[in-house]
Short mmCIF file of N, CA and C and ligand atoms in Angstrom, two decimals:
data_model
loop_
_atom_site.label_atom_id
_atom_site.label_comp_id
_atom_site.label_asym_id
_atom_site.label_seq_id
_atom_site.Cartn_x
_atom_site.Cartn_y
_atom_site.Cartn_z
N MET J 89 -11.84 10.56 -17.77
CA MET J 89 -11.41 9.91 -16.54
C MET J 89 -10.59 8.67 -16.89
N ARG J 90 -9.69 8.35 -15.99
CA ARG J 90 -8.84 7.16 -16.20
C ARG J 90 -8.80 6.34 -14.92
N ILE J 91 -8.83 5.03 -15.08
CA ILE J 91 -8.80 4.13 -13.93
C ILE J 91 -7.38 3.62 -13.71
N GLY J 92 -7.05 3.32 -12.48
CA GLY J 92 -5.77 2.68 -12.17
C GLY J 92 -6.01 1.58 -11.16
N GLN J 93 -5.25 0.48 -11.29
CA GLN J 93 -5.36 -0.57 -10.29
C GLN J 93 -3.97 -1.03 -9.90
N GLY J 94 -3.84 -1.38 -8.64
CA GLY J 94 -2.54 -1.85 -8.14
C GLY J 94 -2.73 -3.02 -7.21
N PHE J 95 -1.72 -3.88 -7.20
CA PHE J 95 -1.74 -5.06 -6.31
C PHE J 95 -0.34 -5.24 -5.75
N ASP J 96 -0.25 -5.63 -4.49
CA ASP J 96 1.06 -5.97 -3.93
C ASP J 96 0.90 -7.05 -2.87
N LEU J 97 1.95 -7.77 -2.66
CA LEU J 97 1.95 -8.93 -1.77
C LEU J 97 3.32 -9.00 -1.11
N HIS J 98 3.35 -9.20 0.19
CA HIS J 98 4.63 -9.37 0.89
C HIS J 98 4.54 -10.49 1.90
N ARG J 99 5.66 -11.16 2.11
CA ARG J 99 5.74 -12.11 3.22
C ARG J 99 5.81 -11.34 4.52
N LEU J 100 5.29 -11.95 5.57
CA LEU J 100 5.39 -11.35 6.91
C LEU J 100 6.53 -12.03 7.66
N LYS J 101 7.23 -11.21 8.45
CA LYS J 101 8.38 -11.74 9.19
C LYS J 101 8.36 -11.20 10.60
N GLU J 102 8.73 -12.04 11.57
CA GLU J 102 8.78 -11.58 12.96
C GLU J 102 9.81 -10.48 13.11
N GLY J 103 9.47 -9.48 13.92
CA GLY J 103 10.43 -8.41 14.21
C GLY J 103 10.38 -7.26 13.22
N ARG J 104 9.62 -7.42 12.14
CA ARG J 104 9.48 -6.31 11.18
C ARG J 104 8.26 -5.48 11.57
N ARG J 105 8.25 -4.19 11.20
CA ARG J 105 7.10 -3.33 11.46
C ARG J 105 6.00 -3.62 10.43
N LEU J 106 4.75 -3.59 10.90
CA LEU J 106 3.62 -3.76 9.98
C LEU J 106 3.10 -2.36 9.63
N LEU J 107 3.37 -1.92 8.42
CA LEU J 107 2.97 -0.58 7.97
C LEU J 107 1.90 -0.69 6.91
N LEU J 108 0.85 0.09 7.08
CA LEU J 108 -0.25 0.09 6.10
C LEU J 108 -0.69 1.53 5.85
N GLY J 109 -0.43 2.02 4.67
CA GLY J 109 -0.82 3.40 4.34
C GLY J 109 -0.08 4.42 5.18
N GLY J 110 1.12 4.06 5.64
CA GLY J 110 1.91 4.98 6.46
C GLY J 110 1.59 4.87 7.94
N VAL J 111 0.70 3.96 8.33
CA VAL J 111 0.33 3.79 9.73
C VAL J 111 0.97 2.51 10.25
N GLU J 112 1.62 2.59 11.42
CA GLU J 112 2.19 1.38 12.01
C GLU J 112 1.12 0.67 12.85
N ILE J 113 0.86 -0.59 12.50
CA ILE J 113 -0.16 -1.39 13.18
C ILE J 113 0.54 -2.29 14.20
N PRO J 114 0.12 -2.30 15.47
CA PRO J 114 0.75 -3.17 16.45
C PRO J 114 0.63 -4.64 16.02
N SER J 115 1.77 -5.31 15.88
CA SER J 115 1.78 -6.70 15.41
C SER J 115 3.16 -7.31 15.68
N ASP J 116 3.18 -8.63 15.93
CA ASP J 116 4.47 -9.31 16.13
C ASP J 116 5.22 -9.44 14.81
N MET J 117 4.47 -9.40 13.72
CA MET J 117 5.09 -9.61 12.40
C MET J 117 4.81 -8.43 11.48
N GLY J 118 5.74 -8.16 10.59
CA GLY J 118 5.55 -7.09 9.63
C GLY J 118 6.05 -7.50 8.26
N GLU J 119 5.87 -6.62 7.29
CA GLU J 119 6.23 -6.95 5.92
C GLU J 119 7.74 -7.11 5.76
N ASP J 120 8.14 -8.20 5.13
CA ASP J 120 9.54 -8.43 4.80
C ASP J 120 9.76 -7.87 3.40
N ALA J 121 10.61 -6.86 3.30
CA ALA J 121 10.78 -6.20 2.00
C ALA J 121 12.09 -5.44 1.97
N HIS J 122 12.46 -5.03 0.76
CA HIS J 122 13.67 -4.23 0.58
C HIS J 122 13.45 -2.83 1.15
N SER J 123 12.27 -2.27 0.86
CA SER J 123 11.91 -0.97 1.44
C SER J 123 11.25 -1.23 2.79
N ASP J 124 10.48 -0.28 3.31
CA ASP J 124 9.79 -0.52 4.58
C ASP J 124 8.64 -1.52 4.40
N GLY J 125 8.28 -1.83 3.16
CA GLY J 125 7.33 -2.92 2.87
C GLY J 125 5.86 -2.56 2.95
N ASP J 126 5.55 -1.28 3.02
CA ASP J 126 4.14 -0.86 3.16
C ASP J 126 3.34 -1.30 1.93
N VAL J 127 2.69 -2.44 2.07
CA VAL J 127 2.03 -3.12 0.94
C VAL J 127 0.90 -2.26 0.36
N LEU J 128 0.23 -1.50 1.22
CA LEU J 128 -0.88 -0.66 0.74
C LEU J 128 -0.35 0.52 -0.08
N LEU J 129 0.72 1.15 0.40
CA LEU J 129 1.28 2.25 -0.38
C LEU J 129 1.88 1.76 -1.69
N HIS J 130 2.45 0.56 -1.69
CA HIS J 130 3.01 0.02 -2.93
C HIS J 130 1.90 -0.24 -3.96
N ALA J 131 0.78 -0.79 -3.50
CA ALA J 131 -0.35 -1.02 -4.41
C ALA J 131 -0.92 0.32 -4.90
N LEU J 132 -0.95 1.30 -4.01
CA LEU J 132 -1.43 2.64 -4.38
C LEU J 132 -0.52 3.27 -5.45
N ILE J 133 0.78 3.14 -5.25
CA ILE J 133 1.74 3.68 -6.23
C ILE J 133 1.52 3.02 -7.60
N ASP J 134 1.33 1.70 -7.59
CA ASP J 134 1.09 1.00 -8.87
C ASP J 134 -0.23 1.44 -9.51
N ALA J 135 -1.23 1.71 -8.69
CA ALA J 135 -2.51 2.19 -9.24
C ALA J 135 -2.34 3.57 -9.86
N LEU J 136 -1.60 4.44 -9.19
CA LEU J 136 -1.36 5.78 -9.73
C LEU J 136 -0.59 5.69 -11.05
N LEU J 137 0.49 4.90 -11.05
CA LEU J 137 1.29 4.74 -12.28
C LEU J 137 0.43 4.14 -13.39
N GLY J 138 -0.40 3.16 -13.03
CA GLY J 138 -1.25 2.51 -14.01
C GLY J 138 -2.25 3.47 -14.64
N SER J 139 -2.75 4.41 -13.85
CA SER J 139 -3.75 5.35 -14.37
C SER J 139 -3.17 6.24 -15.47
N LYS J 140 -1.86 6.41 -15.47
CA LYS J 140 -1.20 7.24 -16.50
C LYS J 140 -0.37 6.38 -17.46
N ALA J 141 -0.49 5.07 -17.36
CA ALA J 141 0.31 4.15 -18.18
C ALA J 141 1.80 4.47 -18.07
N LEU J 142 2.24 4.67 -16.82
CA LEU J 142 3.63 5.06 -16.56
C LEU J 142 4.48 3.90 -16.04
N GLY J 143 4.07 2.67 -16.32
CA GLY J 143 4.87 1.54 -15.87
C GLY J 143 4.49 1.11 -14.46
N ASP J 144 5.46 0.55 -13.74
CA ASP J 144 5.15 0.05 -12.40
C ASP J 144 6.23 0.46 -11.40
N ILE J 145 5.95 0.15 -10.16
CA ILE J 145 6.82 0.59 -9.05
C ILE J 145 8.24 0.03 -9.18
N GLY J 146 8.34 -1.21 -9.68
CA GLY J 146 9.65 -1.83 -9.82
C GLY J 146 10.54 -1.14 -10.86
N GLN J 147 9.91 -0.55 -11.87
CA GLN J 147 10.68 0.19 -12.88
C GLN J 147 11.18 1.51 -12.33
N HIS J 148 10.34 2.18 -11.54
CA HIS J 148 10.71 3.50 -11.03
C HIS J 148 11.62 3.42 -9.80
N PHE J 149 11.40 2.38 -8.98
CA PHE J 149 12.17 2.25 -7.74
C PHE J 149 12.64 0.80 -7.62
N PRO J 150 13.67 0.41 -8.41
CA PRO J 150 14.07 -1.01 -8.47
C PRO J 150 14.54 -1.52 -7.11
N PRO J 151 14.05 -2.72 -6.69
CA PRO J 151 14.47 -3.28 -5.41
C PRO J 151 15.97 -3.58 -5.37
N SER J 152 16.59 -3.68 -6.56
CA SER J 152 18.02 -3.96 -6.61
C SER J 152 18.85 -2.72 -6.28
N ASP J 153 18.18 -1.56 -6.27
CA ASP J 153 18.88 -0.29 -6.05
C ASP J 153 19.00 -0.04 -4.54
N MET J 154 20.22 0.02 -4.04
CA MET J 154 20.43 0.15 -2.59
C MET J 154 19.88 1.47 -2.03
N ARG J 155 19.61 2.45 -2.91
CA ARG J 155 19.05 3.72 -2.42
C ARG J 155 17.66 3.51 -1.81
N TYR J 156 16.99 2.41 -2.22
CA TYR J 156 15.63 2.19 -1.72
C TYR J 156 15.57 1.20 -0.56
N LYS J 157 16.76 0.81 -0.05
CA LYS J 157 16.80 -0.11 1.10
C LYS J 157 16.15 0.58 2.30
N ASP J 158 15.18 -0.11 2.91
CA ASP J 158 14.46 0.39 4.09
C ASP J 158 13.81 1.76 3.86
N MET J 159 13.61 2.11 2.60
CA MET J 159 13.03 3.42 2.26
C MET J 159 11.60 3.54 2.80
N ASP J 160 11.30 4.72 3.33
CA ASP J 160 9.95 5.06 3.77
C ASP J 160 9.06 5.13 2.52
N SER J 161 8.05 4.28 2.47
CA SER J 161 7.20 4.23 1.27
C SER J 161 6.43 5.52 1.06
N ARG J 162 6.25 6.32 2.12
CA ARG J 162 5.61 7.63 1.94
C ARG J 162 6.46 8.51 1.03
N GLU J 163 7.78 8.33 1.12
CA GLU J 163 8.69 9.08 0.25
C GLU J 163 8.57 8.59 -1.20
N LEU J 164 8.40 7.26 -1.37
CA LEU J 164 8.20 6.72 -2.73
C LEU J 164 6.91 7.27 -3.32
N LEU J 165 5.87 7.40 -2.48
CA LEU J 165 4.60 7.95 -2.95
C LEU J 165 4.78 9.41 -3.37
N LYS J 166 5.49 10.18 -2.56
CA LYS J 166 5.74 11.59 -2.91
C LYS J 166 6.44 11.70 -4.26
N ARG J 167 7.43 10.84 -4.46
CA ARG J 167 8.17 10.88 -5.74
C ARG J 167 7.27 10.46 -6.90
N THR J 168 6.36 9.54 -6.65
CA THR J 168 5.41 9.12 -7.69
C THR J 168 4.48 10.27 -8.04
N LEU J 169 3.98 10.96 -7.02
CA LEU J 169 3.05 12.08 -7.26
C LEU J 169 3.72 13.20 -8.06
N ALA J 170 5.06 13.27 -7.97
CA ALA J 170 5.79 14.32 -8.69
C ALA J 170 6.01 13.96 -10.16
N LEU J 171 5.71 12.72 -10.53
CA LEU J 171 5.96 12.27 -11.91
C LEU J 171 4.94 12.81 -12.92
N ALA J 172 3.74 13.13 -12.44
CA ALA J 172 2.67 13.57 -13.33
C ALA J 172 1.67 14.37 -12.52
N SER J 173 0.68 14.92 -13.20
CA SER J 173 -0.37 15.66 -12.50
C SER J 173 -1.55 14.71 -12.24
N PHE J 174 -1.68 14.28 -11.00
CA PHE J 174 -2.73 13.32 -10.64
C PHE J 174 -3.89 14.04 -9.96
N HIS J 175 -5.06 14.05 -10.57
CA HIS J 175 -6.25 14.54 -9.88
C HIS J 175 -7.11 13.32 -9.56
N ILE J 176 -6.96 12.86 -8.33
CA ILE J 176 -7.64 11.61 -7.95
C ILE J 176 -9.06 11.91 -7.49
N ILE J 177 -10.02 11.19 -8.05
CA ILE J 177 -11.42 11.39 -7.68
C ILE J 177 -11.76 10.54 -6.45
N ASN J 178 -11.48 9.27 -6.50
CA ASN J 178 -11.69 8.42 -5.33
C ASN J 178 -10.80 7.19 -5.38
N ILE J 179 -10.64 6.57 -4.24
CA ILE J 179 -9.78 5.40 -4.09
C ILE J 179 -10.53 4.33 -3.32
N ASP J 180 -10.39 3.09 -3.76
CA ASP J 180 -10.99 1.97 -3.02
C ASP J 180 -9.90 0.91 -2.81
N CYS J 181 -9.70 0.51 -1.56
CA CYS J 181 -8.61 -0.42 -1.23
C CYS J 181 -9.13 -1.66 -0.53
N ASN J 182 -8.49 -2.78 -0.81
CA ASN J 182 -8.70 -4.02 -0.04
C ASN J 182 -7.37 -4.44 0.55
N ILE J 183 -7.40 -4.82 1.82
CA ILE J 183 -6.21 -5.40 2.46
C ILE J 183 -6.59 -6.81 2.87
N ILE J 184 -5.77 -7.79 2.50
CA ILE J 184 -6.04 -9.18 2.84
C ILE J 184 -4.98 -9.62 3.83
N LEU J 185 -5.43 -9.90 5.06
CA LEU J 185 -4.52 -10.21 6.16
C LEU J 185 -5.23 -11.09 7.17
N GLN J 186 -4.55 -12.14 7.63
CA GLN J 186 -5.20 -13.05 8.58
C GLN J 186 -5.28 -12.42 9.98
N THR J 187 -4.14 -11.95 10.50
CA THR J 187 -4.12 -11.26 11.80
C THR J 187 -3.08 -10.14 11.73
N PRO J 188 -3.15 -9.12 12.56
CA PRO J 188 -4.20 -8.80 13.52
C PRO J 188 -5.45 -8.23 12.83
N LYS J 189 -6.50 -8.07 13.60
CA LYS J 189 -7.72 -7.45 13.08
C LYS J 189 -7.45 -5.99 12.76
N LEU J 190 -7.86 -5.55 11.59
CA LEU J 190 -7.55 -4.18 11.17
C LEU J 190 -8.68 -3.20 11.44
N SER J 191 -9.87 -3.70 11.79
CA SER J 191 -11.01 -2.78 11.94
C SER J 191 -10.73 -1.58 12.86
N PRO J 192 -9.97 -1.76 13.98
CA PRO J 192 -9.72 -0.58 14.82
C PRO J 192 -8.81 0.46 14.16
N HIS J 193 -8.15 0.09 13.08
CA HIS J 193 -7.14 0.97 12.47
C HIS J 193 -7.58 1.57 11.13
N ILE J 194 -8.75 1.16 10.65
CA ILE J 194 -9.17 1.57 9.31
C ILE J 194 -9.25 3.10 9.17
N MET J 195 -9.83 3.77 10.17
CA MET J 195 -9.97 5.22 10.06
C MET J 195 -8.60 5.91 10.07
N ASP J 196 -7.68 5.41 10.90
CA ASP J 196 -6.32 5.99 10.92
C ASP J 196 -5.66 5.83 9.55
N ILE J 197 -5.85 4.68 8.92
CA ILE J 197 -5.25 4.44 7.60
C ILE J 197 -5.87 5.39 6.57
N ARG J 198 -7.20 5.54 6.62
CA ARG J 198 -7.87 6.45 5.67
C ARG J 198 -7.37 7.88 5.86
N LYS J 199 -7.25 8.30 7.13
CA LYS J 199 -6.78 9.66 7.41
C LYS J 199 -5.34 9.86 6.94
N SER J 200 -4.53 8.84 7.12
CA SER J 200 -3.14 8.94 6.68
C SER J 200 -3.06 9.08 5.16
N LEU J 201 -3.84 8.26 4.44
CA LEU J 201 -3.85 8.36 2.97
C LEU J 201 -4.38 9.72 2.53
N ALA J 202 -5.43 10.20 3.22
CA ALA J 202 -6.00 11.51 2.87
C ALA J 202 -4.96 12.61 3.04
N SER J 203 -4.19 12.51 4.11
CA SER J 203 -3.15 13.51 4.36
C SER J 203 -2.04 13.42 3.31
N LEU J 204 -1.59 12.21 3.01
CA LEU J 204 -0.51 12.02 2.04
C LEU J 204 -0.91 12.49 0.64
N LEU J 205 -2.20 12.34 0.32
CA LEU J 205 -2.67 12.64 -1.04
C LEU J 205 -3.41 13.97 -1.13
N ASP J 206 -3.54 14.66 0.02
CA ASP J 206 -4.30 15.91 0.09
C ASP J 206 -5.72 15.71 -0.46
N MET J 207 -6.38 14.67 0.08
CA MET J 207 -7.74 14.34 -0.34
C MET J 207 -8.65 14.32 0.89
N ASP J 208 -9.94 14.25 0.63
CA ASP J 208 -10.92 14.14 1.70
C ASP J 208 -11.05 12.66 2.10
N VAL J 209 -11.15 12.42 3.39
CA VAL J 209 -11.29 11.03 3.89
C VAL J 209 -12.49 10.33 3.25
N SER J 210 -13.55 11.11 2.96
CA SER J 210 -14.76 10.51 2.40
C SER J 210 -14.56 9.99 0.98
N ASP J 211 -13.45 10.35 0.35
CA ASP J 211 -13.15 9.87 -1.00
C ASP J 211 -12.18 8.69 -0.99
N ILE J 212 -11.87 8.21 0.21
CA ILE J 212 -10.92 7.10 0.35
C ILE J 212 -11.56 5.97 1.14
N SER J 213 -11.71 4.83 0.50
CA SER J 213 -12.29 3.65 1.14
C SER J 213 -11.19 2.63 1.41
N VAL J 214 -11.15 2.11 2.62
CA VAL J 214 -10.21 1.04 2.96
C VAL J 214 -11.00 -0.10 3.59
N LYS J 215 -10.90 -1.27 2.99
CA LYS J 215 -11.60 -2.43 3.51
C LYS J 215 -10.56 -3.52 3.84
N ALA J 216 -10.85 -4.29 4.87
CA ALA J 216 -9.93 -5.36 5.24
C ALA J 216 -10.69 -6.66 5.31
N LYS J 217 -10.03 -7.73 4.88
CA LYS J 217 -10.64 -9.05 5.03
C LYS J 217 -9.57 -10.08 5.30
N THR J 218 -9.96 -11.17 5.92
CA THR J 218 -9.01 -12.25 6.15
C THR J 218 -9.02 -13.15 4.92
N ALA J 219 -8.10 -14.10 4.91
CA ALA J 219 -8.05 -15.07 3.81
C ALA J 219 -8.76 -16.35 4.22
N GLU J 220 -9.60 -16.27 5.28
CA GLU J 220 -10.43 -17.41 5.70
C GLU J 220 -9.60 -18.66 5.98
N HIS J 221 -8.34 -18.47 6.40
CA HIS J 221 -7.43 -19.58 6.71
C HIS J 221 -7.17 -20.49 5.51
N ILE J 222 -7.52 -20.00 4.31
CA ILE J 222 -7.15 -20.75 3.10
C ILE J 222 -6.16 -19.87 2.31
N LEU J 223 -5.97 -20.10 1.07
CA LEU J 223 -5.09 -19.28 0.23
C LEU J 223 -3.62 -19.33 0.69
N GLY J 224 -3.12 -20.52 1.04
CA GLY J 224 -1.68 -20.70 1.27
C GLY J 224 -1.11 -19.78 2.33
N GLU J 225 -0.02 -19.09 1.97
CA GLU J 225 0.67 -18.22 2.94
C GLU J 225 -0.25 -17.16 3.52
N LEU J 226 -1.15 -16.61 2.71
CA LEU J 226 -2.07 -15.59 3.21
C LEU J 226 -2.96 -16.17 4.30
N GLY J 227 -3.49 -17.36 4.07
CA GLY J 227 -4.37 -18.01 5.02
C GLY J 227 -3.67 -18.44 6.29
N ARG J 228 -2.36 -18.75 6.17
CA ARG J 228 -1.59 -19.16 7.35
C ARG J 228 -1.04 -17.95 8.10
N GLY J 229 -1.37 -16.76 7.66
CA GLY J 229 -0.89 -15.56 8.35
C GLY J 229 0.58 -15.28 8.09
N GLU J 230 1.10 -15.81 6.98
CA GLU J 230 2.52 -15.63 6.67
C GLU J 230 2.75 -14.58 5.60
N ALA J 231 1.67 -13.96 5.12
CA ALA J 231 1.79 -12.96 4.06
C ALA J 231 0.64 -11.97 4.15
N ILE J 232 0.81 -10.86 3.46
CA ILE J 232 -0.22 -9.81 3.42
C ILE J 232 -0.32 -9.32 1.98
N ALA J 233 -1.53 -8.98 1.56
CA ALA J 233 -1.73 -8.47 0.20
C ALA J 233 -2.62 -7.23 0.25
N ALA J 234 -2.48 -6.40 -0.76
CA ALA J 234 -3.35 -5.23 -0.86
C ALA J 234 -3.66 -4.98 -2.32
N GLU J 235 -4.87 -4.52 -2.58
CA GLU J 235 -5.23 -4.10 -3.93
C GLU J 235 -5.91 -2.74 -3.84
N VAL J 236 -5.59 -1.91 -4.83
CA VAL J 236 -6.10 -0.53 -4.84
C VAL J 236 -6.66 -0.22 -6.23
N THR J 237 -7.84 0.33 -6.25
CA THR J 237 -8.44 0.84 -7.49
C THR J 237 -8.70 2.32 -7.29
N LEU J 238 -8.39 3.12 -8.29
CA LEU J 238 -8.67 4.56 -8.17
C LEU J 238 -9.08 5.13 -9.52
N LEU J 239 -9.71 6.28 -9.42
CA LEU J 239 -10.15 6.98 -10.60
C LEU J 239 -9.48 8.35 -10.63
N THR J 240 -8.94 8.72 -11.77
CA THR J 240 -8.31 10.05 -11.90
C THR J 240 -8.98 10.79 -13.04
N GLU J 241 -8.79 12.10 -13.05
CA GLU J 241 -9.30 12.89 -14.19
C GLU J 241 -8.22 13.86 -14.64
MG1 LIG A 316 5.89 -4.10 -2.31
#
């Protein structure tokens, strides 16, 4: 078995969509990024690449490359899955966000990841927490972060 871990962080900007695991969350602010900014999928991609020691998301999909402008991160995930044979056993995710509350959306996010990865929802954990109004931009609600740990065989 091999472990993978991923982390990603984005600034939040008014008028942008807030995407998490391919699910759009109702919010006045969303991730500011070159691609669609889905911070959870980006951390997941890095965890997958890490499990195979295949580098990181920036090497495979450089932000300087205009082909990835506003790119749907679900497409980046599909391309990542095509790079190697990933047999994922389970995934555990943390999302750090001040607002909005994510608890009503957790099951939708888990189902979306299960569908994208062809996995069972029971093998995918998604947890959300606030930054307790501390931690700089995260605490002021100006940024969002995600971390993903997974096990492959
Ligand atoms: Mg990112």
